[in-house]
């Protein structure tokens, strides 16, 4: 198969995977769901067709391996994630796994013999939809799971996914999820750093009551307090989102007694992110006190900003330049499994232009021609690594 056919195959495979969902009529594939098991089976069959040895680990990560004939060879990792957000687009995650499989096929076609093993990983929980905290799959793989993560989840066996191998590095292709490459008219870009993030679970407990009889000045309305927090989040000075809000008991004639929110705060500077979280916590305490609400503030995730490895990024840049393209270096506002893997090996990322910068939305869209560039650059990158 030539490069053009491989890019078309990746697009078809993204379409096929986009149909594997745990919800009717929209794409949702969360950690450890039966949809994820089905997706792993299908992607595993594609890895096998590319000549790889395939298995699923105890954390539902899908692993495809191409062993080097060199004795005592170390391993280089490629990949991305196969879980999705709710009502997702079909490229966030799967594009990186399927591009890696296509690059392996291209390397075989070029007759490559690698001095290292190549392993493609389809991580199981980059989005963190099921338990709010992200990266369960990559944390299990890297051996960096926290006891608080384990306490929160049912699947305690995921600790067994821990790998003790020495990895040479991890490279991930991912859609940009922003508008910069499109504005610069470039198919791909080299990632410099990944923003840090904090995720917090917030509960406000008030008093449920009759919507017709309790006077307005005697209420302890949990949702009204939550609404103040949503607006404070919007004005907190860094990138921050309340992505989920639940109200109980949830009836039109009942004053909300409880509100549950998720808070997601990001910044390239850890100091600015942490300051924003501190200030939002203080504001929420004030809101709760003023309204007579009880506040439960539970941090569930904390990841510092991560710098991509300069040497690997340089190799990606060379491969992009060799195709006659301008090299654009850009940071990632989104989180990626590389954040976790950076604790055990150097990491690098290549972004692919996406239409309108739209992501976490079924309208997510990439061009086959850009995917072709990503496959070629990734294959060149592996060959350059092999020459080092
Ligand atoms: C993953 O997409 C994240 O950045 O939350
Ligand atoms: Mn992603
Ligand atoms: Mn995502």
mmCIF file of C-alpha atoms in Angstrom, residues 231-240 265-267 272-273 275-277 279-280 283:
data_model
loop_
_atom_site.group_PDB
_atom_site.id
_atom_site.type_symbol
_atom_site.label_atom_id
_atom_site.label_comp_id
_atom_site.label_asym_id
_atom_site.label_seq_id
_atom_site.Cartn_x
_atom_site.Cartn_y
_atom_site.Cartn_z
ATOM 1 C CA UNK A 231 -19.455 32.694 36.630
ATOM 2 C CA UNK A 232 -16.440 33.066 38.947
ATOM 3 C CA UNK A 233 -14.773 30.260 36.942
ATOM 4 C CA UNK A 234 -15.364 32.135 33.714
ATOM 5 C CA UNK A 235 -13.640 35.201 35.197
ATOM 6 C CA UNK A 236 -10.774 33.467 37.034
ATOM 7 C CA UNK A 237 -8.059 34.654 34.617
ATOM 8 C CA UNK A 238 -6.843 31.244 33.366
ATOM 9 C CA UNK A 239 -8.430 28.581 31.165
ATOM 10 C CA UNK A 240 -11.128 27.045 33.354
ATOM 11 C CA UNK A 265 -8.406 24.498 35.407
ATOM 12 C CA UNK A 266 -5.423 24.740 32.979
ATOM 13 C CA UNK A 267 -2.371 26.863 32.350
ATOM 14 C CA UNK A 272 -0.695 30.667 37.743
ATOM 15 C CA UNK A 273 -2.875 27.560 37.606
ATOM 16 C CA UNK A 275 -3.066 30.453 42.225
ATOM 17 C CA UNK A 276 -6.307 30.371 40.216
ATOM 18 C CA UNK A 277 -7.422 27.157 41.953
ATOM 19 C CA UNK A 279 -8.603 31.817 44.541
ATOM 20 C CA UNK A 280 -11.597 29.840 43.188
ATOM 21 C CA UNK A 283 -14.465 32.389 46.388
#
